Amino acid sequence: GGAVFAVDVTNGESIQSSVPRRLFVPRGAGPGADGGPYYDVAPDGRFLVNTFTEGNLTAPLTVVLNWTASLKP
């Protein structure tokens, strides 16, 4: 169903894991355009999740090329 689960893992003489606990189901769960998931995990354990927006987005997209040239004095 696309849900994201977590388990606690302990490493000793053998590897033990806890019962899986469901964290969340991302909206639009499934592979993204590149085949990967719609979410990623930051090094501190927080999640970055892509979500769909309601309605039609009409804001223009601005792409700035050679932006480093404006940094030079």
PDB file of N, CA and C in Angstrom:
ATOM      1  N   GLY A   1       0.787  -1.203   0.000  1.00  0.00           N
ATOM      2  CA  GLY A   1       0.000   0.000   0.000  1.00  0.00           C
ATOM      3  C   GLY A   1       0.829   1.267   0.000  1.00  0.00           C
ATOM      4  N   GLY A   2       2.161   1.182  -0.109  1.00  0.00           N
ATOM      5  CA  GLY A   2       3.003   2.370  -0.175  1.00  0.00           C
ATOM      6  C   GLY A   2       3.341   2.989   1.159  1.00  0.00           C
ATOM      7  N   ALA A   3       2.961   2.347   2.270  1.00  0.00           N
ATOM      8  CA  ALA A   3       3.255   2.899   3.589  1.00  0.00           C
ATOM      9  C   ALA A   3       4.739   2.794   3.904  1.00  0.00           C
ATOM     10  N   VAL A   4       5.227   3.722   4.723  1.00  0.00           N
ATOM     11  CA  VAL A   4       6.608   3.717   5.189  1.00  0.00           C
ATOM     12  C   VAL A   4       6.597   3.203   6.622  1.00  0.00           C
ATOM     13  N   PHE A   5       7.410   2.183   6.897  1.00  0.00           N
ATOM     14  CA  PHE A   5       7.483   1.563   8.212  1.00  0.00           C
ATOM     15  C   PHE A   5       8.868   1.771   8.805  1.00  0.00           C
ATOM     16  N   ALA A   6       8.980   1.606  10.118  1.00  0.00           N
ATOM     17  CA  ALA A   6      10.267   1.670  10.814  1.00  0.00           C
ATOM     18  C   ALA A   6      10.359   0.498  11.770  1.00  0.00           C
ATOM     19  N   VAL A   7      11.574   0.026  11.969  1.00  0.00           N
ATOM     20  CA  VAL A   7      11.842  -0.999  12.978  1.00  0.00           C
ATOM     21  C   VAL A   7      13.087  -0.587  13.747  1.00  0.00           C
ATOM     22  N   ASP A   8      13.135  -0.947  15.023  1.00  0.00           N
ATOM     23  CA  ASP A   8      14.339  -0.758  15.818  1.00  0.00           C
ATOM     24  C   ASP A   8      15.207  -1.994  15.615  1.00  0.00           C
ATOM     25  N   VAL A   9      16.496  -1.784  15.404  1.00  0.00           N
ATOM     26  CA  VAL A   9      17.424  -2.888  15.163  1.00  0.00           C
ATOM     27  C   VAL A   9      18.511  -2.853  16.227  1.00  0.00           C
ATOM     28  N   THR A  10      18.769  -3.996  16.849  1.00  0.00           N
ATOM     29  CA  THR A  10      19.870  -4.107  17.789  1.00  0.00           C
ATOM     30  C   THR A  10      20.839  -5.156  17.269  1.00  0.00           C
ATOM     31  N   ASN A  11      22.109  -4.858  17.424  1.00  0.00           N
ATOM     32  CA  ASN A  11      23.152  -5.729  16.912  1.00  0.00           C
ATOM     33  C   ASN A  11      23.930  -6.283  18.101  1.00  0.00           C
ATOM     34  N   GLY A  12      23.917  -7.564  18.262  1.00  0.00           N
ATOM     35  CA  GLY A  12      24.660  -8.221  19.335  1.00  0.00           C
ATOM     36  C   GLY A  12      25.198  -9.529  18.789  1.00  0.00           C
ATOM     37  N   GLU A  13      25.002 -10.606  19.528  1.00  0.00           N
ATOM     38  CA  GLU A  13      25.397 -11.913  19.008  1.00  0.00           C
ATOM     39  C   GLU A  13      24.586 -12.252  17.770  1.00  0.00           C
ATOM     40  N   SER A  14      23.376 -11.716  17.720  1.00  0.00           N
ATOM     41  CA  SER A  14      22.545 -11.836  16.518  1.00  0.00           C
ATOM     42  C   SER A  14      21.816 -10.512  16.326  1.00  0.00           C
ATOM     43  N   ILE A  15      21.337 -10.288  15.141  1.00  0.00           N
ATOM     44  CA  ILE A  15      20.601  -9.056  14.854  1.00  0.00           C
ATOM     45  C   ILE A  15      19.142  -9.277  15.215  1.00  0.00           C
ATOM     46  N   GLN A  16      18.604  -8.365  16.016  1.00  0.00           N
ATOM     47  CA  GLN A  16      17.208  -8.427  16.444  1.00  0.00           C
ATOM     48  C   GLN A  16      16.487  -7.194  15.909  1.00  0.00           C
ATOM     49  N   SER A  17      15.230  -7.370  15.515  1.00  0.00           N
ATOM     50  CA  SER A  17      14.435  -6.228  15.076  1.00  0.00           C
ATOM     51  C   SER A  17      13.095  -6.237  15.795  1.00  0.00           C
ATOM     52  N   SER A  18      12.570  -5.021  15.990  1.00  0.00           N
ATOM     53  CA  SER A  18      11.281  -4.875  16.669  1.00  0.00           C
ATOM     54  C   SER A  18      10.148  -5.144  15.679  1.00  0.00           C
ATOM     55  N   VAL A  19       8.943  -5.104  16.203  1.00  0.00           N
ATOM     56  CA  VAL A  19       7.762  -5.208  15.350  1.00  0.00           C
ATOM     57  C   VAL A  19       7.706  -3.940  14.495  1.00  0.00           C
ATOM     58  N   PRO A  20       7.477  -4.063  13.192  1.00  0.00           N
ATOM     59  CA  PRO A  20       7.398  -2.860  12.348  1.00  0.00           C
ATOM     60  C   PRO A  20       6.268  -1.944  12.801  1.00  0.00           C
ATOM     61  N   ARG A  21       6.534  -0.637  12.783  1.00  0.00           N
ATOM     62  CA  ARG A  21       5.485   0.337  13.077  1.00  0.00           C
ATOM     63  C   ARG A  21       5.334   1.273  11.883  1.00  0.00           C
ATOM     64  N   ARG A  22       4.087   1.487  11.528  1.00  0.00           N
ATOM     65  CA  ARG A  22       3.773   2.316  10.358  1.00  0.00           C
ATOM     66  C   ARG A  22       3.994   3.780  10.700  1.00  0.00           C
ATOM     67  N   LEU A  23       4.786   4.474   9.867  1.00  0.00           N
ATOM     68  CA  LEU A  23       5.053   5.896  10.091  1.00  0.00           C
ATOM     69  C   LEU A  23       4.056   6.774   9.339  1.00  0.00           C
ATOM     70  N   PHE A  24       3.918   6.553   8.045  1.00  0.00           N
ATOM     71  CA  PHE A  24       2.996   7.351   7.246  1.00  0.00           C
ATOM     72  C   PHE A  24       2.822   6.715   5.873  1.00  0.00           C
ATOM     73  N   VAL A  25       1.798   7.170   5.168  1.00  0.00           N
ATOM     74  CA  VAL A  25       1.582   6.795   3.768  1.00  0.00           C
ATOM     75  C   VAL A  25       1.676   8.089   2.975  1.00  0.00           C
ATOM     76  N   PRO A  26       2.716   8.250   2.162  1.00  0.00           N
ATOM     77  CA  PRO A  26       2.838   9.486   1.394  1.00  0.00           C
ATOM     78  C   PRO A  26       1.685   9.624   0.408  1.00  0.00           C
ATOM     79  N   ARG A  27       1.164  10.835   0.276  1.00  0.00           N
ATOM     80  CA  ARG A  27       0.151  11.071  -0.755  1.00  0.00           C
ATOM     81  C   ARG A  27       0.788  10.819  -2.099  1.00  0.00           C
ATOM     82  N   GLY A  28       0.092  10.125  -2.956  1.00  0.00           N
ATOM     83  CA  GLY A  28       0.658   9.808  -4.262  1.00  0.00           C
ATOM     84  C   GLY A  28       1.738   8.763  -4.143  1.00  0.00           C
ATOM     85  N   ALA A  29       1.635   7.888  -3.151  1.00  0.00           N
ATOM     86  CA  ALA A  29       2.662   6.873  -2.917  1.00  0.00           C
ATOM     87  C   ALA A  29       2.918   6.065  -4.176  1.00  0.00           C
ATOM     88  N   GLY A  30       4.136   5.750  -4.391  1.00  0.00           N
ATOM     89  CA  GLY A  30       4.543   4.987  -5.563  1.00  0.00           C
ATOM     90  C   GLY A  30       5.813   5.569  -6.117  1.00  0.00           C
ATOM     91  N   PRO A  31       6.281   5.032  -7.194  1.00  0.00           N
ATOM     92  CA  PRO A  31       7.541   5.544  -7.751  1.00  0.00           C
ATOM     93  C   PRO A  31       7.372   6.926  -8.363  1.00  0.00           C
ATOM     94  N   GLY A  32       8.418   7.729  -8.244  1.00  0.00           N
ATOM     95  CA  GLY A  32       8.432   9.043  -8.867  1.00  0.00           C
ATOM     96  C   GLY A  32       8.820   8.924 -10.339  1.00  0.00           C
ATOM     97  N   ALA A  33       9.026  10.051 -10.983  1.00  0.00           N
ATOM     98  CA  ALA A  33       9.348  10.058 -12.408  1.00  0.00           C
ATOM     99  C   ALA A  33      10.626   9.291 -12.708  1.00  0.00           C
ATOM    100  N   ASP A  34      11.566   9.299 -11.756  1.00  0.00           N
ATOM    101  CA  ASP A  34      12.831   8.596 -11.973  1.00  0.00           C
ATOM    102  C   ASP A  34      12.784   7.161 -11.458  1.00  0.00           C
ATOM    103  N   GLY A  35      11.595   6.691 -11.034  1.00  0.00           N
ATOM    104  CA  GLY A  35      11.472   5.333 -10.524  1.00  0.00           C
ATOM    105  C   GLY A  35      11.697   5.221  -9.034  1.00  0.00           C
ATOM    106  N   GLY A  36      12.182   6.297  -8.402  1.00  0.00           N
ATOM    107  CA  GLY A  36      12.423   6.298  -6.962  1.00  0.00           C
ATOM    108  C   GLY A  36      11.172   6.711  -6.208  1.00  0.00           C
ATOM    109  N   PRO A  37      11.218   6.690  -4.894  1.00  0.00           N
ATOM    110  CA  PRO A  37      10.036   7.054  -4.109  1.00  0.00           C
ATOM    111  C   PRO A  37       9.805   8.562  -4.093  1.00  0.00           C
ATOM    112  N   TYR A  38       8.620   8.972  -3.623  1.00  0.00           N
ATOM    113  CA  TYR A  38       8.258  10.383  -3.504  1.00  0.00           C
ATOM    114  C   TYR A  38       8.767  10.985  -2.206  1.00  0.00           C
ATOM    115  N   TYR A  39       9.693  10.343  -1.531  1.00  0.00           N
ATOM    116  CA  TYR A  39      10.191  10.862  -0.261  1.00  0.00           C
ATOM    117  C   TYR A  39      11.668  10.525  -0.128  1.00  0.00           C
ATOM    118  N   ASP A  40      12.324  11.199   0.824  1.00  0.00           N
ATOM    119  CA  ASP A  40      13.718  10.906   1.146  1.00  0.00           C
ATOM    120  C   ASP A  40      13.888  11.128   2.640  1.00  0.00           C
ATOM    121  N   VAL A  41      14.928  10.549   3.198  1.00  0.00           N
ATOM    122  CA  VAL A  41      15.188  10.674   4.626  1.00  0.00           C
ATOM    123  C   VAL A  41      16.451  11.502   4.820  1.00  0.00           C
ATOM    124  N   ALA A  42      16.351  12.543   5.645  1.00  0.00           N
ATOM    125  CA  ALA A  42      17.499  13.394   5.952  1.00  0.00           C
ATOM    126  C   ALA A  42      18.401  12.672   6.944  1.00  0.00           C
ATOM    127  N   PRO A  43      19.673  13.079   7.027  1.00  0.00           N
ATOM    128  CA  PRO A  43      20.599  12.433   7.974  1.00  0.00           C
ATOM    129  C   PRO A  43      20.113  12.463   9.425  1.00  0.00           C
ATOM    130  N   ASP A  44      19.295  13.468   9.788  1.00  0.00           N
ATOM    131  CA  ASP A  44      18.807  13.539  11.169  1.00  0.00           C
ATOM    132  C   ASP A  44      17.529  12.727  11.378  1.00  0.00           C
ATOM    133  N   GLY A  45      17.080  11.992  10.352  1.00  0.00           N
ATOM    134  CA  GLY A  45      15.917  11.125  10.493  1.00  0.00           C
ATOM    135  C   GLY A  45      14.605  11.745  10.064  1.00  0.00           C
ATOM    136  N   ARG A  46      14.602  13.045   9.746  1.00  0.00           N
ATOM    137  CA  ARG A  46      13.363  13.667   9.273  1.00  0.00           C
ATOM    138  C   ARG A  46      13.106  13.252   7.831  1.00  0.00           C
ATOM    139  N   PHE A  47      11.851  13.340   7.416  1.00  0.00           N
ATOM    140  CA  PHE A  47      11.455  12.969   6.066  1.00  0.00           C
ATOM    141  C   PHE A  47      11.140  14.199   5.236  1.00  0.00           C
ATOM    142  N   LEU A  48      11.529  14.174   3.983  1.00  0.00           N
ATOM    143  CA  LEU A  48      11.129  15.163   2.998  1.00  0.00           C
ATOM    144  C   LEU A  48      10.177  14.428   2.063  1.00  0.00           C
ATOM    145  N   VAL A  49       8.931  14.915   1.979  1.00  0.00           N
ATOM    146  CA  VAL A  49       7.903  14.199   1.232  1.00  0.00           C
ATOM    147  C   VAL A  49       7.326  15.106   0.165  1.00  0.00           C
ATOM    148  N   ASN A  50       7.317  14.643  -1.081  1.00  0.00           N
ATOM    149  CA  ASN A  50       6.629  15.340  -2.161  1.00  0.00           C
ATOM    150  C   ASN A  50       5.138  15.130  -1.992  1.00  0.00           C
ATOM    151  N   THR A  51       4.353  16.172  -2.159  1.00  0.00           N
ATOM    152  CA  THR A  51       2.908  16.042  -2.111  1.00  0.00           C
ATOM    153  C   THR A  51       2.299  16.738  -3.317  1.00  0.00           C
ATOM    154  N   PHE A  52       1.126  16.314  -3.674  1.00  0.00           N
ATOM    155  CA  PHE A  52       0.405  16.938  -4.773  1.00  0.00           C
ATOM    156  C   PHE A  52      -0.344  18.146  -4.243  1.00  0.00           C
ATOM    157  N   THR A  53      -0.506  19.155  -5.073  1.00  0.00           N
ATOM    158  CA  THR A  53      -1.253  20.340  -4.688  1.00  0.00           C
ATOM    159  C   THR A  53      -2.626  20.306  -5.345  1.00  0.00           C
ATOM    160  N   GLU A  54      -3.538  21.024  -4.755  1.00  0.00           N
ATOM    161  CA  GLU A  54      -4.882  21.124  -5.316  1.00  0.00           C
ATOM    162  C   GLU A  54      -4.908  22.261  -6.326  1.00  0.00           C
ATOM    163  N   GLY A  55      -5.695  22.123  -7.336  1.00  0.00           N
ATOM    164  CA  GLY A  55      -5.894  23.209  -8.282  1.00  0.00           C
ATOM    165  C   GLY A  55      -4.821  23.254  -9.357  1.00  0.00           C
ATOM    166  N   ASN A  56      -4.868  24.307 -10.097  1.00  0.00           N
ATOM    167  CA  ASN A  56      -3.969  24.485 -11.232  1.00  0.00           C
ATOM    168  C   ASN A  56      -2.907  25.514 -10.869  1.00  0.00           C
ATOM    169  N   LEU A  57      -1.654  25.144 -10.938  1.00  0.00           N
ATOM    170  CA  LEU A  57      -0.570  26.075 -10.642  1.00  0.00           C
ATOM    171  C   LEU A  57      -0.193  26.823 -11.911  1.00  0.00           C
ATOM    172  N   THR A  58      -0.229  28.146 -11.849  1.00  0.00           N
ATOM    173  CA  THR A  58       0.081  28.940 -13.029  1.00  0.00           C
ATOM    174  C   THR A  58       1.272  29.853 -12.808  1.00  0.00           C
ATOM    175  N   ALA A  59       1.944  29.742 -11.660  1.00  0.00           N
ATOM    176  CA  ALA A  59       3.096  30.602 -11.402  1.00  0.00           C
ATOM    177  C   ALA A  59       4.217  30.251 -12.368  1.00  0.00           C
ATOM    178  N   PRO A  60       4.878  31.260 -12.910  1.00  0.00           N
ATOM    179  CA  PRO A  60       5.970  30.985 -13.853  1.00  0.00           C
ATOM    180  C   PRO A  60       7.194  30.406 -13.140  1.00  0.00           C
ATOM    181  N   LEU A  61       7.960  29.675 -13.874  1.00  0.00           N
ATOM    182  CA  LEU A  61       9.215  29.126 -13.383  1.00  0.00           C
ATOM    183  C   LEU A  61      10.340  29.962 -13.966  1.00  0.00           C
ATOM    184  N   THR A  62      11.227  30.473 -13.113  1.00  0.00           N
ATOM    185  CA  THR A  62      12.347  31.286 -13.558  1.00  0.00           C
ATOM    186  C   THR A  62      13.628  30.489 -13.390  1.00  0.00           C
ATOM    187  N   VAL A  63      14.389  30.343 -14.466  1.00  0.00           N
ATOM    188  CA  VAL A  63      15.671  29.647 -14.432  1.00  0.00           C
ATOM    189  C   VAL A  63      16.760  30.682 -14.666  1.00  0.00           C
ATOM    190  N   VAL A  64      17.700  30.790 -13.747  1.00  0.00           N
ATOM    191  CA  VAL A  64      18.786  31.758 -13.860  1.00  0.00           C
ATOM    192  C   VAL A  64      20.046  31.010 -14.265  1.00  0.00           C
ATOM    193  N   LEU A  65      20.571  31.344 -15.418  1.00  0.00           N
ATOM    194  CA  LEU A  65      21.795  30.739 -15.921  1.00  0.00           C
ATOM    195  C   LEU A  65      22.981  31.616 -15.576  1.00  0.00           C
ATOM    196  N   ASN A  66      24.123  31.013 -15.381  1.00  0.00           N
ATOM    197  CA  ASN A  66      25.365  31.735 -15.111  1.00  0.00           C
ATOM    198  C   ASN A  66      25.222  32.659 -13.907  1.00  0.00           C
ATOM    199  N   TRP A  67      24.502  32.209 -12.874  1.00  0.00           N
ATOM    200  CA  TRP A  67      24.255  33.051 -11.703  1.00  0.00           C
ATOM    201  C   TRP A  67      25.514  33.350 -10.917  1.00  0.00           C
ATOM    202  N   THR A  68      26.544  32.518 -11.034  1.00  0.00           N
ATOM    203  CA  THR A  68      27.776  32.771 -10.282  1.00  0.00           C
ATOM    204  C   THR A  68      28.505  34.015 -10.791  1.00  0.00           C
ATOM    205  N   ALA A  69      28.250  34.412 -12.030  1.00  0.00           N
ATOM    206  CA  ALA A  69      28.896  35.617 -12.574  1.00  0.00           C
ATOM    207  C   ALA A  69      28.463  36.878 -11.810  1.00  0.00           C
ATOM    208  N   SER A  70      27.254  36.863 -11.278  1.00  0.00           N
ATOM    209  CA  SER A  70      26.797  38.043 -10.528  1.00  0.00           C
ATOM    210  C   SER A  70      27.405  38.103  -9.124  1.00  0.00           C
ATOM    211  N   LEU A  71      28.097  37.062  -8.692  1.00  0.00           N
ATOM    212  CA  LEU A  71      28.733  37.054  -7.373  1.00  0.00           C
ATOM    213  C   LEU A  71      30.090  37.737  -7.394  1.00  0.00           C
ATOM    214  N   LYS A  72      30.687  37.849  -8.545  1.00  0.00           N
ATOM    215  CA  LYS A  72      32.030  38.432  -8.650  1.00  0.00           C
ATOM    216  C   LYS A  72      31.949  39.952  -8.580  1.00  0.00           C
ATOM    217  N   PRO A  73      32.898  40.583  -7.836  1.00  0.00           N
ATOM    218  CA  PRO A  73      32.884  42.057  -7.709  1.00  0.00           C
ATOM    219  C   PRO A  73      33.202  42.764  -8.992  1.00  0.00           C
TER     220      PRO A  73
END
